[in-house]
Coordinates of C-alpha atoms and ligand atoms in Angstrom, one line a residue:
X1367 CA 6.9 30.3 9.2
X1368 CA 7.1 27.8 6.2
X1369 CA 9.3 24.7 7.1
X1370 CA 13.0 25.4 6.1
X1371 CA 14.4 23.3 3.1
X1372 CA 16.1 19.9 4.5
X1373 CA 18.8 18.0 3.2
X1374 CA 19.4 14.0 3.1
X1375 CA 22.3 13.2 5.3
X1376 CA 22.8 9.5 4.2
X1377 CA 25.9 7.3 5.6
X1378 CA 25.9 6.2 1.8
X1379 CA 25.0 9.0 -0.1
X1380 CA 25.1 6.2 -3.2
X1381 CA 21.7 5.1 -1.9
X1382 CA 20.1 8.1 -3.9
X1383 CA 20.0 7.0 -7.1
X1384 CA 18.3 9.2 -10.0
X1385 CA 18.7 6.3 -12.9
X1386 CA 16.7 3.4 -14.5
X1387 CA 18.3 0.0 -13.9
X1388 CA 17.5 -2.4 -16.6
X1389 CA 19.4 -5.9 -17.1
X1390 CA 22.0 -4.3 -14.3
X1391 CA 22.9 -1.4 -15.6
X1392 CA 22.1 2.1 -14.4
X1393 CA 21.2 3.9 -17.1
X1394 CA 20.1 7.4 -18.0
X1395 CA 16.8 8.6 -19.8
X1396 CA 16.2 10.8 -22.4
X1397 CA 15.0 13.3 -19.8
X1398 CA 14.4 13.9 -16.7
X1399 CA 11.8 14.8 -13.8
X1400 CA 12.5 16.4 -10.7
X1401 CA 11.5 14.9 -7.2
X1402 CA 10.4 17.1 -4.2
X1403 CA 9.9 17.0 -0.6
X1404 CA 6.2 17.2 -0.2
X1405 CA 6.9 19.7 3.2
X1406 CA 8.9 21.9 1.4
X1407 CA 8.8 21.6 -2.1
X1408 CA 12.3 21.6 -2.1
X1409 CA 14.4 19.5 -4.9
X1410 CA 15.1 16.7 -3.5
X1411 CA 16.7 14.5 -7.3
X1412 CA 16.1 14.9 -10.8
X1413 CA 15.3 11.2 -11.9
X1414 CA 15.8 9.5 -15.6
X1415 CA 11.8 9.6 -16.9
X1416 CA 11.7 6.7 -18.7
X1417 CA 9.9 6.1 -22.0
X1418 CA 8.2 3.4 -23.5
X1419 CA 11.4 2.3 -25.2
X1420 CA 13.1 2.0 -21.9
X1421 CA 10.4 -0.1 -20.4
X1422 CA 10.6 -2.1 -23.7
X1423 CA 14.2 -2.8 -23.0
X1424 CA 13.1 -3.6 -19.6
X1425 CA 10.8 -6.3 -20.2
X1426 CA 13.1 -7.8 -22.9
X1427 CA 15.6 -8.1 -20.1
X1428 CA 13.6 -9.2 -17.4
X1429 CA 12.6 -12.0 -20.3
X1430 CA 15.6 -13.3 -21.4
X1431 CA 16.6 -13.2 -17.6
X1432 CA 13.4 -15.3 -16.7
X1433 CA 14.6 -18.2 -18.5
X1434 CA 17.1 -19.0 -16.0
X1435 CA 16.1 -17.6 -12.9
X1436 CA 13.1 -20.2 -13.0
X1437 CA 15.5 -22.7 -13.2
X1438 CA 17.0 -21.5 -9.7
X1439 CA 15.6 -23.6 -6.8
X1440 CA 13.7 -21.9 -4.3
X1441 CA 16.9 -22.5 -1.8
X1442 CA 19.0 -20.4 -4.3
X1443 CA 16.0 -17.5 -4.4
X1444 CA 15.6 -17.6 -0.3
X1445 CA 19.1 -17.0 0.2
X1446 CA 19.1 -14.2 -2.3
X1447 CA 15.9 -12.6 0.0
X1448 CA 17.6 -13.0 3.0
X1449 CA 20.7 -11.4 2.3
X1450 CA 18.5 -8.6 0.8
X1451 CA 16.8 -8.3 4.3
X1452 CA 19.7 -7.8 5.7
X1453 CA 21.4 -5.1 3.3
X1454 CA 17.9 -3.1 4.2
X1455 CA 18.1 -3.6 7.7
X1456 CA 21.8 -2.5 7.9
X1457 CA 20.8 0.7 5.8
X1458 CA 17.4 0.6 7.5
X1459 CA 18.2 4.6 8.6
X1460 CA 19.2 6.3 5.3
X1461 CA 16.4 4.0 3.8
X1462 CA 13.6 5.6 6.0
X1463 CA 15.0 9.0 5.4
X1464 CA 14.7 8.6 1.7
X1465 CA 11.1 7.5 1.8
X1466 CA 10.2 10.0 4.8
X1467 CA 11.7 12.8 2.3
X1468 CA 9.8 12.0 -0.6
X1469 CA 6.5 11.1 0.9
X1470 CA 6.3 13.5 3.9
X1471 CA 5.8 10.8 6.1
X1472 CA 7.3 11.1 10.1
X1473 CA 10.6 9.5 10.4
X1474 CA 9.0 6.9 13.0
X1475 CA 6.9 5.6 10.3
X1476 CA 8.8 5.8 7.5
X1477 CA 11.2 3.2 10.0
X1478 CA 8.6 1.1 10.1
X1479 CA 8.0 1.1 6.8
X1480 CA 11.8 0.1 6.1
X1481 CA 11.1 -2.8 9.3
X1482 CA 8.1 -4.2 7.6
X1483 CA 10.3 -4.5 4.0
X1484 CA 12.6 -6.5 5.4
X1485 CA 10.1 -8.9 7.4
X1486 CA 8.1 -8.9 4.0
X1487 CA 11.5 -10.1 2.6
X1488 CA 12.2 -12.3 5.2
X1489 CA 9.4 -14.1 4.9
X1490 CA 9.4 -14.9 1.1
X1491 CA 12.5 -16.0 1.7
X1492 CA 10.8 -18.5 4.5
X1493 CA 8.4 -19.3 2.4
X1494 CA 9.9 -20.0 -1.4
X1495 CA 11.5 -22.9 -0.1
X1496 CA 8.2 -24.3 1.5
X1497 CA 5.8 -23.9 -1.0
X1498 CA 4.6 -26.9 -2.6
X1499 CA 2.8 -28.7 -5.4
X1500 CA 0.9 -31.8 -4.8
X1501 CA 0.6 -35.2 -5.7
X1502 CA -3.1 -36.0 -5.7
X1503 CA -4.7 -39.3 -6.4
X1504 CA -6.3 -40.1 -9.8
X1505 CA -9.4 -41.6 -10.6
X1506 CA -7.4 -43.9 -13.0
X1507 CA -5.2 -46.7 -11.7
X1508 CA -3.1 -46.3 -14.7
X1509 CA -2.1 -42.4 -13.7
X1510 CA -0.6 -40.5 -11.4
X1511 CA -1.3 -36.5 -11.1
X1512 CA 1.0 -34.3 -10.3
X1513 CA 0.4 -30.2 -9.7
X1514 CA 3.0 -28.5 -10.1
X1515 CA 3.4 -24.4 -9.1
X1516 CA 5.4 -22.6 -11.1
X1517 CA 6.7 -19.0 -11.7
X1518 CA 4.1 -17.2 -13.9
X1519 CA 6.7 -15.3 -15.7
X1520 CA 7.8 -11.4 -16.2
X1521 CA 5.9 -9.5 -13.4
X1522 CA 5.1 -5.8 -14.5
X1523 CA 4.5 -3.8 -11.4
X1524 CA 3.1 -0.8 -10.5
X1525 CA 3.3 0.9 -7.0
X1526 CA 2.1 4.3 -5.1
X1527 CA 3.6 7.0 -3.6
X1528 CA 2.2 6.2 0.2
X1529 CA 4.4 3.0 0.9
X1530 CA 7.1 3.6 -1.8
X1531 CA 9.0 0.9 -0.3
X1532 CA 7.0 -1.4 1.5
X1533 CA 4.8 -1.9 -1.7
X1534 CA 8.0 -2.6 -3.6
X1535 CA 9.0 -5.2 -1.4
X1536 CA 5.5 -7.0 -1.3
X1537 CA 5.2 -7.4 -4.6
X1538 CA 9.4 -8.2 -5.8
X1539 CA 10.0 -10.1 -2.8
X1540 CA 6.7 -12.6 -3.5
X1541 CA 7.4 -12.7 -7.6
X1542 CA 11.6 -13.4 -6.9
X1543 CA 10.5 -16.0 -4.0
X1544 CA 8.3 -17.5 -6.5
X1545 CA 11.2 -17.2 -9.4
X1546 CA 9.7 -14.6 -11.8
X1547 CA 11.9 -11.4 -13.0
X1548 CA 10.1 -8.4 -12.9
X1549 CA 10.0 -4.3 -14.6
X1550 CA 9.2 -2.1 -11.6
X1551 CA 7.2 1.5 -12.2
X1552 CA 7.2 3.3 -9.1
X1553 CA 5.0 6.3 -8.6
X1554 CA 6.4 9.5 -9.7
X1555 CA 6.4 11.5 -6.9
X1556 CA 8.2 8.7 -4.8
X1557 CA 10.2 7.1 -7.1
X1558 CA 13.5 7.1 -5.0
X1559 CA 12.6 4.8 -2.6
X1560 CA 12.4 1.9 -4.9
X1561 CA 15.7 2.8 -6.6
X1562 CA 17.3 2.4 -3.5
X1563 CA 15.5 -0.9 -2.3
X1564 CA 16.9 -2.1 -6.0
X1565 CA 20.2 -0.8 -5.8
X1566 CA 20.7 -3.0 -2.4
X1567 CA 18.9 -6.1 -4.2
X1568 CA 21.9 -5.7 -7.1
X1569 CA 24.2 -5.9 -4.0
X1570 CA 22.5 -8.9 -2.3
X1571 CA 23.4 -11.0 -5.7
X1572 CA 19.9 -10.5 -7.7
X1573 CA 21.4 -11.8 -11.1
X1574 CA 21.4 -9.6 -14.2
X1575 CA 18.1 -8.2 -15.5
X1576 CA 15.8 -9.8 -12.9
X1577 CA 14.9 -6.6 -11.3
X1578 CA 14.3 -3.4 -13.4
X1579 CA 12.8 -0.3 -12.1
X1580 CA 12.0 2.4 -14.7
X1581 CA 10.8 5.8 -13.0
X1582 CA 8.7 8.1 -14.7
X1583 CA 6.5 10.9 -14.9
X1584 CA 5.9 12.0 -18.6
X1585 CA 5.3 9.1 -20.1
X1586 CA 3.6 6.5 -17.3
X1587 CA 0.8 6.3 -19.3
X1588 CA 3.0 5.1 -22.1
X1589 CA 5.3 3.0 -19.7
X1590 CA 1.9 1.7 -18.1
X1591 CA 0.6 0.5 -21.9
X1592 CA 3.1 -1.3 -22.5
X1593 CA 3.6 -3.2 -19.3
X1594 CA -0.3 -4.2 -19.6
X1595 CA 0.3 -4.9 -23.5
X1596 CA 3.5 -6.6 -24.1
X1597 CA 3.1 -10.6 -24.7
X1598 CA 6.4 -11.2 -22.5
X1599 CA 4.9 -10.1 -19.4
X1600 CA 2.5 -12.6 -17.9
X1601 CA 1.1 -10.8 -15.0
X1602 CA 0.5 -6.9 -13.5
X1603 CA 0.3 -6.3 -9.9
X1604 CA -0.7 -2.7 -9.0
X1605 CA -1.7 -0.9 -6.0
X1606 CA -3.2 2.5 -6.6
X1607 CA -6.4 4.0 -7.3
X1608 CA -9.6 2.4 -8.5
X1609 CA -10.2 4.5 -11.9
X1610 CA -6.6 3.7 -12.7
X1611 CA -6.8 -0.1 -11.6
X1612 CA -9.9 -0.3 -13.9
X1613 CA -8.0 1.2 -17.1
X1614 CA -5.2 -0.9 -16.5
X1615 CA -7.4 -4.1 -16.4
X1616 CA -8.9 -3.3 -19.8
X1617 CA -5.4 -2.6 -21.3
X1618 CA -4.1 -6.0 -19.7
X1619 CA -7.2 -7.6 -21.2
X1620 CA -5.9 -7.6 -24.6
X1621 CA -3.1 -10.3 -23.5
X1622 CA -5.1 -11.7 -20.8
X1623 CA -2.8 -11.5 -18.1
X1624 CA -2.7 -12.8 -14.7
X1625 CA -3.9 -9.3 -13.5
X1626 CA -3.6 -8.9 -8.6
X1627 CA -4.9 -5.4 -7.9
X1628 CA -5.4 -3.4 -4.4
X1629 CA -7.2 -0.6 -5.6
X1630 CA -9.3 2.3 -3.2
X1631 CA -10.7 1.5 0.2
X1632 CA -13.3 3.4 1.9
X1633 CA -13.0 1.8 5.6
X1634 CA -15.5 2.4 7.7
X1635 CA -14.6 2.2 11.7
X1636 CA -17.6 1.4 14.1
X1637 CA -18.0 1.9 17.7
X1638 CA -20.5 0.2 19.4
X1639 CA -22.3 0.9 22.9
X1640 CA -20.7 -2.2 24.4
X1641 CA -16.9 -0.7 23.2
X1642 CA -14.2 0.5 25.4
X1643 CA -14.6 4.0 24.3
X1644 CA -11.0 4.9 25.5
X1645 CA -9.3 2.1 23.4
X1646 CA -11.5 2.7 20.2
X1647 CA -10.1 6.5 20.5
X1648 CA -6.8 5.1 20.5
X1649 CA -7.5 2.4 17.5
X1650 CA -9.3 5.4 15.8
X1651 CA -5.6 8.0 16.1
X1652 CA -4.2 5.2 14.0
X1653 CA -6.3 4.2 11.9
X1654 CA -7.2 7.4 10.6
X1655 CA -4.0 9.5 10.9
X1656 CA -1.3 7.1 10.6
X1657 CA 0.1 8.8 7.3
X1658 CA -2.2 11.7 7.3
X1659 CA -4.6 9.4 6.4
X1660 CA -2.9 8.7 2.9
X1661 CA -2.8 4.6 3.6
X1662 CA -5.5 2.7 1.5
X1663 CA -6.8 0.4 5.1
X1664 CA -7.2 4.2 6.7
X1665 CA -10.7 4.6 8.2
X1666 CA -12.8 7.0 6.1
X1667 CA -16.2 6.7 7.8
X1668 CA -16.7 6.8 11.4
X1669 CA -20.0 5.2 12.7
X1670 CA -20.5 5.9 16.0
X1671 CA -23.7 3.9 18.3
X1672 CA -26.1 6.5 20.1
X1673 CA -25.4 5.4 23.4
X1674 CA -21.4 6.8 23.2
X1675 CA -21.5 9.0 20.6
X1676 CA -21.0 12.1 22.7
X1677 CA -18.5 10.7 24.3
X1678 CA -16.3 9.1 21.4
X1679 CA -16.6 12.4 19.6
X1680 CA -15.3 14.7 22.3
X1681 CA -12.0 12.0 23.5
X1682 CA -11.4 11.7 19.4
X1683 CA -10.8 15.5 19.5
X1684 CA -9.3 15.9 22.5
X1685 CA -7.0 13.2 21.5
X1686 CA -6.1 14.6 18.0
X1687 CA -5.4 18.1 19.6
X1688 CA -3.7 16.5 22.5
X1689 CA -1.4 13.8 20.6
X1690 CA -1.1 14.7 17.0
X1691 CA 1.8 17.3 15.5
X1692 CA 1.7 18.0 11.9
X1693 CA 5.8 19.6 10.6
X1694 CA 8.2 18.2 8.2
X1695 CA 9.1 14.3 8.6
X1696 CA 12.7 14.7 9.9
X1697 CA 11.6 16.7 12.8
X1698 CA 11.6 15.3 16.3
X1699 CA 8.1 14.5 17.6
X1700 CA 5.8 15.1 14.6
X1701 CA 3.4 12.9 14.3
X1702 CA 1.7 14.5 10.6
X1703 CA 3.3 15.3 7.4
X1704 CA 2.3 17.1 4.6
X1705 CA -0.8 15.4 1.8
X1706 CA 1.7 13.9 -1.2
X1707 CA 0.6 16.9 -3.3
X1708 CA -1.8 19.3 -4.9
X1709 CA -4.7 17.2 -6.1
X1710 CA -4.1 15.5 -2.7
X1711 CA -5.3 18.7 -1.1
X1712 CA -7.4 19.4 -3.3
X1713 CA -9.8 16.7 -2.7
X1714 CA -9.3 17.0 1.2
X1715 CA -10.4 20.9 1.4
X1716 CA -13.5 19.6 -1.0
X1717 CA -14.7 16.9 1.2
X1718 CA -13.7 19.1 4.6
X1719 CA -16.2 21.9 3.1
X1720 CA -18.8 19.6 2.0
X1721 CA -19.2 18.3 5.1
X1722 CA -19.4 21.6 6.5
X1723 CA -21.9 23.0 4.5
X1724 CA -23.6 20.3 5.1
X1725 CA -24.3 20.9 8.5
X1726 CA -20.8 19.1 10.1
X1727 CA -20.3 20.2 13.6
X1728 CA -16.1 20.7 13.4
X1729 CA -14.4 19.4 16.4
X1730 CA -11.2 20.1 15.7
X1731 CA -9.6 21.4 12.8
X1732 CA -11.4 21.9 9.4
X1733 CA -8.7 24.0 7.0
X1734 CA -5.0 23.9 5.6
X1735 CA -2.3 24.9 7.8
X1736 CA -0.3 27.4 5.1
X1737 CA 1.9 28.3 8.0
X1738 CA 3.4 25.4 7.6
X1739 CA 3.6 24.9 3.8
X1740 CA 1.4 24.6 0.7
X1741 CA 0.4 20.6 1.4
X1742 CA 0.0 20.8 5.7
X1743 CA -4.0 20.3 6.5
X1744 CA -4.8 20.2 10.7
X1745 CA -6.1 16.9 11.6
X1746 CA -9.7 17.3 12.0
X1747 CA -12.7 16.3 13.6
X1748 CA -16.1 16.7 12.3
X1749 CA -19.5 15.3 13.4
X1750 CA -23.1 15.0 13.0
X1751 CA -22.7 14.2 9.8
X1752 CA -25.6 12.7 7.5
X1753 CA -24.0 9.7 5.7
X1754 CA -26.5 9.5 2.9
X1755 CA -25.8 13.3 1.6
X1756 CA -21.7 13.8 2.8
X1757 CA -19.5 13.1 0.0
X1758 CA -16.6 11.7 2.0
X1759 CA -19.3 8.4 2.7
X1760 CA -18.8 7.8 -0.7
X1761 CA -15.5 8.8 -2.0
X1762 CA -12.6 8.1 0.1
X1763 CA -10.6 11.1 1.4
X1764 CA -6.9 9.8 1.5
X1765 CA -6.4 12.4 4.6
X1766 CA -6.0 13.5 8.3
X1767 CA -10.1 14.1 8.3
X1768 CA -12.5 11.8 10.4
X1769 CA -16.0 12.1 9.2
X1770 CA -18.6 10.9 12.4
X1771 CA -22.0 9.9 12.2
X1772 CA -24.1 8.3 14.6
X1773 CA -26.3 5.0 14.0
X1774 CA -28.9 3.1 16.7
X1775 CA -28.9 -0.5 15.8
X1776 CA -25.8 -3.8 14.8
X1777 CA -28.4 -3.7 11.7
X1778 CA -28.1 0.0 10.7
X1779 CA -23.9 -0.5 11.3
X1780 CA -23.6 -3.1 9.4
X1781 CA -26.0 -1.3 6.4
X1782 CA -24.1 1.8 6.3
X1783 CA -20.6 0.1 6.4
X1784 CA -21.2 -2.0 3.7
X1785 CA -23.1 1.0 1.8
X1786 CA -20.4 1.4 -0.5
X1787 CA -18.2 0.2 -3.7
X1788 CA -14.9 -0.2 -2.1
X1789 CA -14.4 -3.5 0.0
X1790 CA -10.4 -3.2 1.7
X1791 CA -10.3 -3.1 5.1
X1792 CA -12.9 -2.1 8.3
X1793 CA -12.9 -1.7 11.9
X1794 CA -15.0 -1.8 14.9
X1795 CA -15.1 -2.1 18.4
X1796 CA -17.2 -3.9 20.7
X1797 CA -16.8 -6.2 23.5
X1798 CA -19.5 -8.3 22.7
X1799 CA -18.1 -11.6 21.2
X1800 CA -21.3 -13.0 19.5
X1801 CA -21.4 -9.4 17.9
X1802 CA -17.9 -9.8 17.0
X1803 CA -18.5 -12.4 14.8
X1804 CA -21.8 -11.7 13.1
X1805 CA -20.4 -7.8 12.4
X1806 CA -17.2 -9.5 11.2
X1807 CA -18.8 -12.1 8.9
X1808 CA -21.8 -9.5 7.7
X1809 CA -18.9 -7.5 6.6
X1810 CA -18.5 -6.9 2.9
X1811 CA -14.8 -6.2 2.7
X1812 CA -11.2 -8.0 2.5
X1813 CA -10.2 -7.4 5.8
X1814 CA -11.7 -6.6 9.7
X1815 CA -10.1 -5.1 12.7
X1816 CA -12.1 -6.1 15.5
X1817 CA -11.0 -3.9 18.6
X1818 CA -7.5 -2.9 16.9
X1819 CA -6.6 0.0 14.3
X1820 CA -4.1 -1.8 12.9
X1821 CA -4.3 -5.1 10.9
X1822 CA -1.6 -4.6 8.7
X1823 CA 1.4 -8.0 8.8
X1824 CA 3.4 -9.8 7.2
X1825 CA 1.3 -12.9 7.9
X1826 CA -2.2 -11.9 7.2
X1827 CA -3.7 -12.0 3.8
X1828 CA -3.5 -8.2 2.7
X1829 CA -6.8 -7.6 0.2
X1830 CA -9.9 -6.3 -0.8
X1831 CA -13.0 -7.0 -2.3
X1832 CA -16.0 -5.4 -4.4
X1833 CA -14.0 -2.3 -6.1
X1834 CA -11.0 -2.8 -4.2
X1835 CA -9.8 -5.5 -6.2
X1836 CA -8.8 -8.9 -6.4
X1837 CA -5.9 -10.8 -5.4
X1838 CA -3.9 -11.5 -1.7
X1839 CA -0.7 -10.3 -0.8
X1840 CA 2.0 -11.3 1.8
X1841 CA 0.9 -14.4 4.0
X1842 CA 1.1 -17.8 3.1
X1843 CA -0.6 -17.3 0.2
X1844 CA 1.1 -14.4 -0.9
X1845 CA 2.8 -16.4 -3.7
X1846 CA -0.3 -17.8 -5.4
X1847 CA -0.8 -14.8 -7.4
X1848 CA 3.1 -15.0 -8.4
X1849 CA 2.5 -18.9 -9.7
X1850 CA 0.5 -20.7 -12.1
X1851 CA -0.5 -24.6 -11.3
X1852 CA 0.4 -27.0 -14.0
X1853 CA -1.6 -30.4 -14.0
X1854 CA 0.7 -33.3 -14.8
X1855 CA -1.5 -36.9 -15.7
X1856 CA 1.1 -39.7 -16.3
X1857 CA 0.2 -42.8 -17.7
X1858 CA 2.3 -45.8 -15.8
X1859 CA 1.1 -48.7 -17.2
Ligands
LIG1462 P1 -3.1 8.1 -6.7 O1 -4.4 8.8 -7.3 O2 -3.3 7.7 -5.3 O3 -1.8 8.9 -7.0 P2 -2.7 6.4 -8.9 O4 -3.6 5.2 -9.2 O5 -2.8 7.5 -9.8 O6 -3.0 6.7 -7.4 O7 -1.2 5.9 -8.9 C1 -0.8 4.6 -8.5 C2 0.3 4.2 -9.5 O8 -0.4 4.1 -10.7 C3 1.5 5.1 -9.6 O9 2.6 4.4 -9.9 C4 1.1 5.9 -10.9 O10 2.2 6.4 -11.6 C5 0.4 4.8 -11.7 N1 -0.4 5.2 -12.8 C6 -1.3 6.3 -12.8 N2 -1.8 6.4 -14.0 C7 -1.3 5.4 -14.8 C8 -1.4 5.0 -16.2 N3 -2.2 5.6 -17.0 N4 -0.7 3.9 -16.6 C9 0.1 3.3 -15.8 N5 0.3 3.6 -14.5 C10 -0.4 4.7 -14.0

């Protein structure tokens, strides 16, 4: 029977928010777009879609607000992240509600989601206050150089639907530590999630028109021209899908901006002889089905070594039957919600037959759960696969299906992993530590796991390489991409 329609209860029902803010108001738009539970398709909001002359108004704000927000100190911007932390952590429940009921996503996980935002905030608000230029020596008696880091500007930035909040709070709480303003377009299927994260910024003391969020679905290709276009912003950060990454890097072109972008992954997650099978299992549950498999540092392409393949395969099914439940987010002990929507699935039931007409042996799973609703697919399990001619080794899935092959030697690993144009994140276990290294160095990709599914904190460098962008988030570097250095020569003499 199709999951029942669910309703938010929120202790502060003001949390759901169906405006645009710009320069601290909440404002309608001329229309508006509706907002559904993936699970269900029920209604969840009908949210203000913003036009291009909203997100003009936005970035005029976020301007004129610039000129004296980078005047604050960085004292002044850590205080405002900290009490931001804590407004998120005090609404951390009706928070991961919001996000787990408009991105299908468990209610455990959407809780961790809200937990990392406020670390993420947290630790800009560390940070801001110990980043530092330099002094460096000259080659001149007469001068003395200073570098000095400051804010880059208006931020325009651009997030997905499969951390609606978490990406928010990357990328505002690294440009506001750094003391830029920013114009916010969250995806459109998830757009309540950052509207709430704002709201509780306003109330943390963000001053006037240095956060604007501007939701929309008919015209993001409008909003998204002229955030790349506009002279008064001086940088785009966007997380989202390669083809669109690309387009938006043209369009920012034209103004040469300071352009950070986490585009598609295509992990792959390796398992070698010398592995703990059982723990590579577990590393493999995660990796794979944490969000159905909708995160971009998901595993996509499972090599496994001869000598344990048969095994790995039939624990990793076993395990998937055994320990993952796919129902609606709010429901106790699910562990798998619904794909975000229809072209979602779309691509999922492609690659899942693909791989079966091409001779995939199906472990578990292999077809959409309609039972459950229009966007459920089982988690699945399929092996044997040839990774020259299966398309999901060369376009990334974004869902709850683990493609296997098997490989003989480190070389041929390393080969096949790096056999592709997306460059995030990979994995793979082994408990040989000279092997650890080389397949961690030979790697061609922004990030390694080595014996863990999960690599994802606040301190590590978050990025990619090859087709999966440019640019680090979070870590101690996280607010390089929010700064630009200005050398100072002074002549003492
Ligand atoms: P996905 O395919 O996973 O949905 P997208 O790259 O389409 O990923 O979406 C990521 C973000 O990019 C979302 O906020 C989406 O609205 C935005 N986006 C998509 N197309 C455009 C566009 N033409 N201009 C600006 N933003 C866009």
């Amino acid at each position: 029977m199709a999951i029942p329609v669910k309703t938010l209860k929120l202790a502060r029902p003001q949390l759901l928010l169906d405006k645009l803010l710009v320069n601290g108001d909440w404002k309608a738009a001329a229309g508006v777009f509706a907002v559904l539970d993936p699970a269900t398709q029920g209604h969840i909001a009908s949210v203000a879609d913003g036009t291009a002359e909203d997100a003009t108004l936005a970035i005029d704000a976020a301007a004129t607000a610039f000129q004296s927000f980078r005047k604050t100190t960085a004292r002044e911007r850590s205080d405002l992240l900290r009490r931001w932390a804590l407004l998120v952590r005090e609404n951390a429940q009706d928070l991961a509600q919001i996000v787990s009921t408009e991105n299908g996503k468990p209610l455990a996980e959407a809780t961790g989601e809200i937990i990392q935002c406020v670390q993420t905030f947290e630790w800009f608000s560390e940070l801001a206050p110990h980043y530092n230029g330099a002094a460096v020596p000259s080659q001149n008696h007469a001068v003395r150089i200073t570098i000095l880091r400051q804010p880059v500007g208006v931020c325009g930035i651009i997030t997905p639907w499969n951390f609606p909040a978490l990406m928010l709070a990357r990328k505002a709480g690294a440009a506001i530590g750094a003391g830029c303003t920013a114009v916010v377009k969250p995806a459109e299927d998830t757009p309540l999630s950052a509207l709430a994260l704002a709201f509780l910024g306003e109330e943390a003391g963000l001053p006037t028109g240095v956060l604007n969020v501007v939701p929309t679905r008919s015209h993001m290709a409008a909003v998204g021209s002229v955030l790349t276009e506009s002279t008064k912003v001086a940088k785009i950060t966007f997380t989202g899908s390669t083809p669109v990454g690309k387009m938006l890097m043209k369009q920012a072109a034209s103004t040469v901006k300071k352009v950070s972008f986490e585009l598609g992954g295509n992990a792959p997650f390796m398992v070698f002889d010398d592995a703990n099978v059982d723990k590579a299992v577990e590393g493999a549950l995660i990796s794979k089905f944490r969000g159905s498999g909708q995160t971009c540092v998901c595993a996509n392409r499972f090599f496994v070594q001869s000598g344990v393949y048969d095994e790995f395969v039939t624990k990793l099914g076993r395990a998937v039957e055994e320990k993952l439940r796919p129902g609606h987010a709010l429901d106790e002990f699910i562990t798998q919600g619904p794909l975000i929507n229809k072209r979602s699935m779309e691509k999922v039931c492609s690659h899942v037959t693909d791989a079966i007409a091409k001779n995939g042996r199906i472990i578990t799973g292999g077809k959409p759960l309609p039972e459950l609703g229009p966007l459920f697919f089982a988690p699945t399990v399929i092996a044997d696969l040839d990774p020259e001619s299966a398309r999901v080794f060369s376009e990334e899935t974004f869902g709850p299906f683990a493609a296997i092959a098997k490989f003989e030697s480190e070389e041929d690993a390393v080969r096949l992993a790096n056999n592709n144009e997306a460059g995030l994140a990979a994995y793979f276990y082994t408990s040989n530590i000279g092997r650890a290294h080389r397949v961690a160095e030979a790697l061609e990709v922004g990030m390694v796991g080595v014996n863990t599914g999960v690599i994802t904190e606040v301190a590590l460098p978050f990025g990619g390489v090859k087709e999966s962008g440019f640019g680090r988030e979070n870590s101690v570097y996280g607010l390089d991409d929010y700064t630009v250095m200005k050398s100072v020569a002074t002549n003492i003499a």
